[in-house]
XYZ file of C-alpha atoms in Angstrom:
321
model
C 0.000 0.000 0.000
C 1.211 3.507 -0.759
C 0.799 4.630 2.855
C 2.973 1.759 4.098
C 5.624 2.492 1.460
C 5.736 6.192 2.404
C 6.024 5.345 6.106
C 8.810 2.877 5.415
C 10.741 5.355 3.243
C 10.454 8.043 5.926
C 11.675 5.557 8.519
C 14.556 4.472 6.298
C 15.616 8.097 5.675
C 15.447 8.854 9.403
C 17.605 5.835 10.268
C 20.080 6.742 7.515
C 20.373 10.334 8.804
C 20.772 9.018 12.337
C 23.569 6.744 11.096
C 25.404 9.741 9.582
C 25.349 11.840 12.765
C 25.775 8.978 15.211
C 28.373 6.723 13.695
C 28.473 3.591 15.846
C 27.535 -0.032 16.015
C 23.989 0.693 17.161
C 23.279 2.995 14.216
C 24.613 0.400 11.776
C 22.558 -2.332 13.424
C 19.431 -0.181 13.225
C 20.064 0.556 9.524
C 20.588 -3.107 8.647
C 17.485 -4.081 10.639
C 15.371 -1.451 8.865
C 16.497 -2.712 5.461
C 16.110 -6.375 6.407
C 12.576 -6.244 7.856
C 10.668 -5.844 4.546
C 12.920 -8.393 2.837
C 12.320 -10.953 5.583
C 8.603 -10.171 5.454
C 8.621 -10.788 1.694
C 10.442 -14.102 2.043
C 8.024 -15.311 4.731
C 4.902 -14.031 2.974
C 5.796 -15.012 -0.596
C 4.487 -18.636 -0.446
C 1.151 -17.410 0.958
C 0.994 -14.606 -1.584
C 1.580 -16.980 -4.492
C -0.940 -19.480 -3.122
C -3.555 -16.751 -2.731
C -2.899 -15.385 -6.211
C -3.121 -18.858 -7.787
C -6.219 -20.081 -5.925
C -7.947 -16.692 -5.991
C -10.902 -15.375 -4.013
C -14.602 -14.952 -4.702
C -16.667 -11.816 -4.098
C -20.433 -12.206 -3.639
C -23.488 -10.350 -2.369
C -27.256 -10.744 -1.943
C -29.462 -11.624 -4.894
C -32.218 -9.305 -3.698
C -32.982 -7.008 -0.750
C -35.740 -4.689 0.356
C -34.918 -1.001 0.393
C -33.300 0.005 3.689
C -32.062 -3.492 4.608
C -28.461 -4.133 5.672
C -26.260 -4.571 2.608
C -23.196 -6.836 2.816
C -20.502 -7.751 0.321
C -18.630 -10.941 1.148
C -15.283 -12.410 0.118
C -14.210 -16.037 0.468
C -11.870 -18.602 -1.060
C -12.913 -20.162 -4.357
C -14.657 -23.558 -4.126
C -14.679 -23.305 -0.324
C -10.873 -23.477 -0.030
C -9.219 -21.845 2.970
C -6.845 -19.109 1.828
C -4.323 -17.460 4.154
C -3.860 -13.795 3.286
C -1.157 -11.787 5.074
C -3.107 -8.802 3.754
C -5.560 -8.611 0.845
C -7.026 -5.468 -0.655
C -9.929 -5.431 -3.117
C -11.257 -2.318 -4.803
C -14.755 -2.520 -6.302
C -16.771 -0.285 -8.611
C -20.414 -0.019 -7.545
C -23.126 1.452 -9.770
C -26.907 1.774 -9.634
C -28.100 3.026 -13.025
C -31.753 3.287 -11.982
C -31.024 5.952 -9.353
C -27.899 7.204 -11.154
C -25.553 6.579 -8.205
C -22.017 5.181 -8.237
C -19.155 4.851 -5.764
C -15.997 2.937 -4.931
C -15.892 0.222 -2.308
C -12.835 -1.180 -0.535
C -12.395 -4.540 1.193
C -9.270 -5.129 3.334
C -8.680 -8.378 5.189
C -5.812 -10.120 7.018
C -5.981 -13.724 8.122
C -7.311 -17.059 6.904
C -10.427 -17.043 4.758
C -12.065 -20.195 6.157
C -15.455 -18.520 6.396
C -16.719 -15.599 4.318
C -15.608 -12.137 5.427
C -18.331 -9.514 5.137
C -18.139 -5.753 4.635
C -21.258 -3.736 5.431
C -22.336 -0.769 3.296
C -25.938 0.345 3.838
C -25.590 3.207 1.366
C -25.992 0.631 -1.397
C -29.525 -0.300 -0.262
C -30.677 3.275 0.302
C -32.482 3.520 -3.062
C -34.320 1.148 -5.398
C -32.465 -0.242 -8.379
C -30.048 -2.922 -9.468
C -26.699 -2.536 -7.686
C -23.992 -3.769 -10.066
C -20.585 -4.588 -8.589
C -17.446 -5.078 -10.687
C -13.816 -5.469 -9.633
C -11.333 -2.668 -10.218
C -8.388 -4.631 -8.831
C -7.383 -7.138 -6.146
C -3.930 -7.396 -4.563
C -2.385 -9.651 -1.942
C 0.398 -8.040 0.141
C 3.182 -9.226 2.397
C 3.023 -8.628 6.164
C 4.457 -5.102 5.899
C 2.058 -4.102 3.119
C 4.904 -2.972 0.822
C 5.172 -5.782 -1.734
C 2.148 -7.251 -3.502
C 1.012 -9.686 -6.181
C -2.100 -8.860 -8.266
C -4.985 -11.341 -8.147
C -7.180 -11.995 -11.139
C -10.677 -11.363 -9.834
C -13.657 -12.068 -12.104
C -16.378 -10.137 -10.337
C -19.597 -9.102 -12.053
C -22.444 -9.441 -9.577
C -25.637 -7.570 -8.880
C -28.277 -7.151 -6.181
C -31.824 -5.921 -6.810
C -33.092 -3.449 -4.209
C -36.863 -3.851 -4.102
C -39.335 -1.197 -2.890
C -41.616 -1.606 0.105
C -45.343 -1.301 -0.503
C -47.061 1.965 0.357
C -50.763 2.680 0.053
C -51.419 5.549 -2.371
C -53.749 8.412 -1.523
C -56.068 7.493 -4.420
C -56.825 3.878 -5.335
C -58.223 2.784 -8.719
C -62.017 2.535 -8.844
C -62.923 -1.149 -9.034
C -65.903 -0.307 -11.257
C -63.519 0.980 -13.910
C -61.711 -2.343 -14.163
C -64.800 -4.541 -14.345
C -65.197 -7.424 -16.786
C -66.853 -6.363 -20.027
C -67.400 -9.885 -21.335
C -65.738 -13.184 -22.101
C -63.647 -14.177 -25.084
C -63.447 -17.782 -26.299
C -60.337 -19.133 -27.957
C -61.707 -18.611 -31.437
C -62.443 -14.905 -30.775
C -65.624 -12.868 -30.279
C -67.835 -12.525 -27.225
C -69.637 -15.451 -25.551
C -71.098 -16.575 -22.261
C -68.924 -17.578 -19.322
C -68.151 -20.898 -21.001
C -67.390 -22.128 -24.471
C -68.536 -25.563 -25.541
C -66.423 -28.186 -27.266
C -66.102 -31.937 -27.618
C -64.595 -33.979 -24.833
C -60.842 -34.623 -25.068
C -58.727 -37.122 -23.184
C -57.656 -35.653 -19.867
C -60.642 -33.305 -19.422
C -62.196 -33.238 -15.963
C -65.569 -34.968 -15.623
C -66.773 -31.968 -13.613
C -66.680 -29.848 -16.787
C -68.920 -32.142 -18.838
C -72.239 -30.559 -19.855
C -74.417 -33.632 -19.233
C -77.627 -32.120 -20.555
C -76.166 -31.232 -23.966
C -74.158 -34.469 -24.049
C -77.357 -36.520 -23.740
C -79.066 -34.359 -26.357
C -76.346 -34.762 -29.005
C -75.251 -38.240 -27.894
C -71.655 -37.027 -27.516
C -69.640 -35.748 -24.586
C -69.654 -31.922 -24.516
C -67.272 -30.035 -22.235
C -67.759 -26.544 -20.805
C -64.490 -24.625 -20.849
C -64.261 -21.237 -19.062
C -63.758 -18.388 -21.516
C -61.077 -15.733 -21.131
C -62.438 -12.611 -19.368
C -62.172 -9.275 -21.176
C -61.458 -6.371 -18.850
C -62.188 -2.716 -19.370
C -59.062 -1.054 -20.803
C -57.322 0.257 -17.702
C -53.618 0.988 -17.618
C -51.026 2.144 -15.099
C -48.396 4.720 -16.028
C -45.281 5.384 -13.918
C -44.055 8.985 -14.062
C -40.464 8.742 -12.865
C -38.316 11.798 -12.074
C -34.580 12.493 -11.741
C -34.797 12.258 -7.924
C -34.119 8.783 -6.426
C -36.198 9.434 -3.290
C -39.266 10.308 -5.369
C -38.795 7.281 -7.637
C -38.581 5.039 -4.553
C -41.937 6.385 -3.401
C -43.493 5.917 -6.875
C -42.410 2.264 -6.963
C -43.710 1.696 -3.417
C -47.177 2.973 -4.410
C -47.046 1.017 -7.664
C -46.447 -2.253 -5.790
C -49.519 -1.636 -3.649
C -51.697 -0.795 -6.669
C -50.484 -3.819 -8.632
C -51.246 -6.202 -5.745
C -54.593 -4.468 -5.270
C -55.572 -5.084 -8.905
C -54.365 -8.693 -8.851
C -56.346 -9.471 -5.691
C -59.416 -8.123 -7.458
C -58.866 -10.656 -10.232
C -57.597 -8.218 -12.867
C -54.092 -8.068 -14.362
C -52.071 -4.903 -13.867
C -51.326 -3.449 -17.297
C -48.394 -1.029 -17.295
C -47.710 1.375 -20.151
C -44.147 1.276 -21.432
C -42.642 3.511 -24.096
C -44.864 3.961 -27.150
C -47.711 1.414 -27.335
C -45.951 -1.318 -25.357
C -47.952 -2.838 -22.480
C -46.578 -5.102 -19.732
C -49.059 -7.474 -18.099
C -48.602 -8.428 -14.422
C -50.857 -11.073 -12.869
C -49.236 -12.091 -9.572
C -46.552 -11.046 -7.023
C -43.901 -13.167 -8.719
C -44.447 -11.410 -12.056
C -44.435 -8.072 -10.226
C -40.931 -8.706 -8.869
C -39.715 -9.803 -12.300
C -41.246 -6.698 -13.884
C -39.443 -4.401 -11.415
C -36.148 -6.192 -12.038
C -36.634 -5.773 -15.801
C -37.502 -2.114 -15.205
C -34.176 -1.596 -13.415
C -32.338 -3.005 -16.424
C -34.500 -1.222 -18.997
C -35.623 -4.572 -20.416
C -39.088 -5.630 -21.686
C -41.304 -7.906 -19.597
C -44.486 -9.664 -20.840
C -44.797 -6.942 -23.447
C -47.479 -6.731 -26.120
C -48.667 -3.872 -28.293
C -52.167 -2.450 -28.413
C -54.174 0.621 -29.255
C -54.573 2.580 -26.020
C -57.612 4.583 -27.136
C -60.185 4.630 -25.685
C -58.937 3.721 -22.189
C -58.382 4.966 -18.668
C -54.872 5.609 -17.352
C -53.972 5.591 -13.666
C -50.828 7.725 -13.409
C -48.531 7.456 -10.374
C -46.437 10.605 -10.175
C -44.261 12.655 -7.885
C -46.798 13.682 -5.278
C -50.122 11.964 -6.083
C -52.116 9.731 -8.395
C -54.726 10.631 -10.966
C -57.001 8.881 -13.476
C -57.429 10.346 -16.921
C -58.724 9.239 -20.318
C -56.624 8.561 -23.400
């Protein structure tokens, strides 16, 4: 480390000056000792340094966290191997594109990596987004921290910081997301069921016995696909991470609210793209895709005429398109 090198050079200069003005056996002994210490440290540390550089270390973190949770980055030996490190220093680049935040992170450890060593950094879970961590460099030093060997560290990991649900001030009107009708597989409107011939594997509970006896053939009632009133959610993000965190928290509540009512949550993307969310699992996957600016369950449709529930900086509002 640079600090250790500077301290050693200052110490060496001081001992050398002392040797000039106090010429004696003690000054010579002190000069030889000062020169010998880092060399002895290198000789003793070199086998461990080479072993650590060859075997390498592994950096890891959480797959997913809720906003505000404790954030840890861990380091351990590859494949569970114990690695003795006189002193190891790892510098990481951390970036969250969704909230436009980035910083450097440093991990320093001395000892045997039998179990993972964790470094806590709660700043990384302060805002929603995907926290991407890449390695800038990794070095293993001798005991004095003067000599080092670089370690090849393949580190490209990420952690998704998920929002916590928050009830919005205005909830969607359930009457505006009611079912308009039912759509059979062949298109058009129908009753709650469409009728077809029995196929192997169909449940006996779905057989329409009255029609089956009339036509002398097994007829099955199959539930038709419900058609909902066109109702979409639009997220109005800003350049402020705190506001975007609040928008996502309200969006999670609204999405779960719609799904519990039996309706999918349809989210407007750029242009005419619509993402459909039907359950909590799809909601989490949608948010992860949103962090990475990737499509999720996207289809294209004509938005007009429809109602749009917009979640913005300070409130929510419903308007027509």
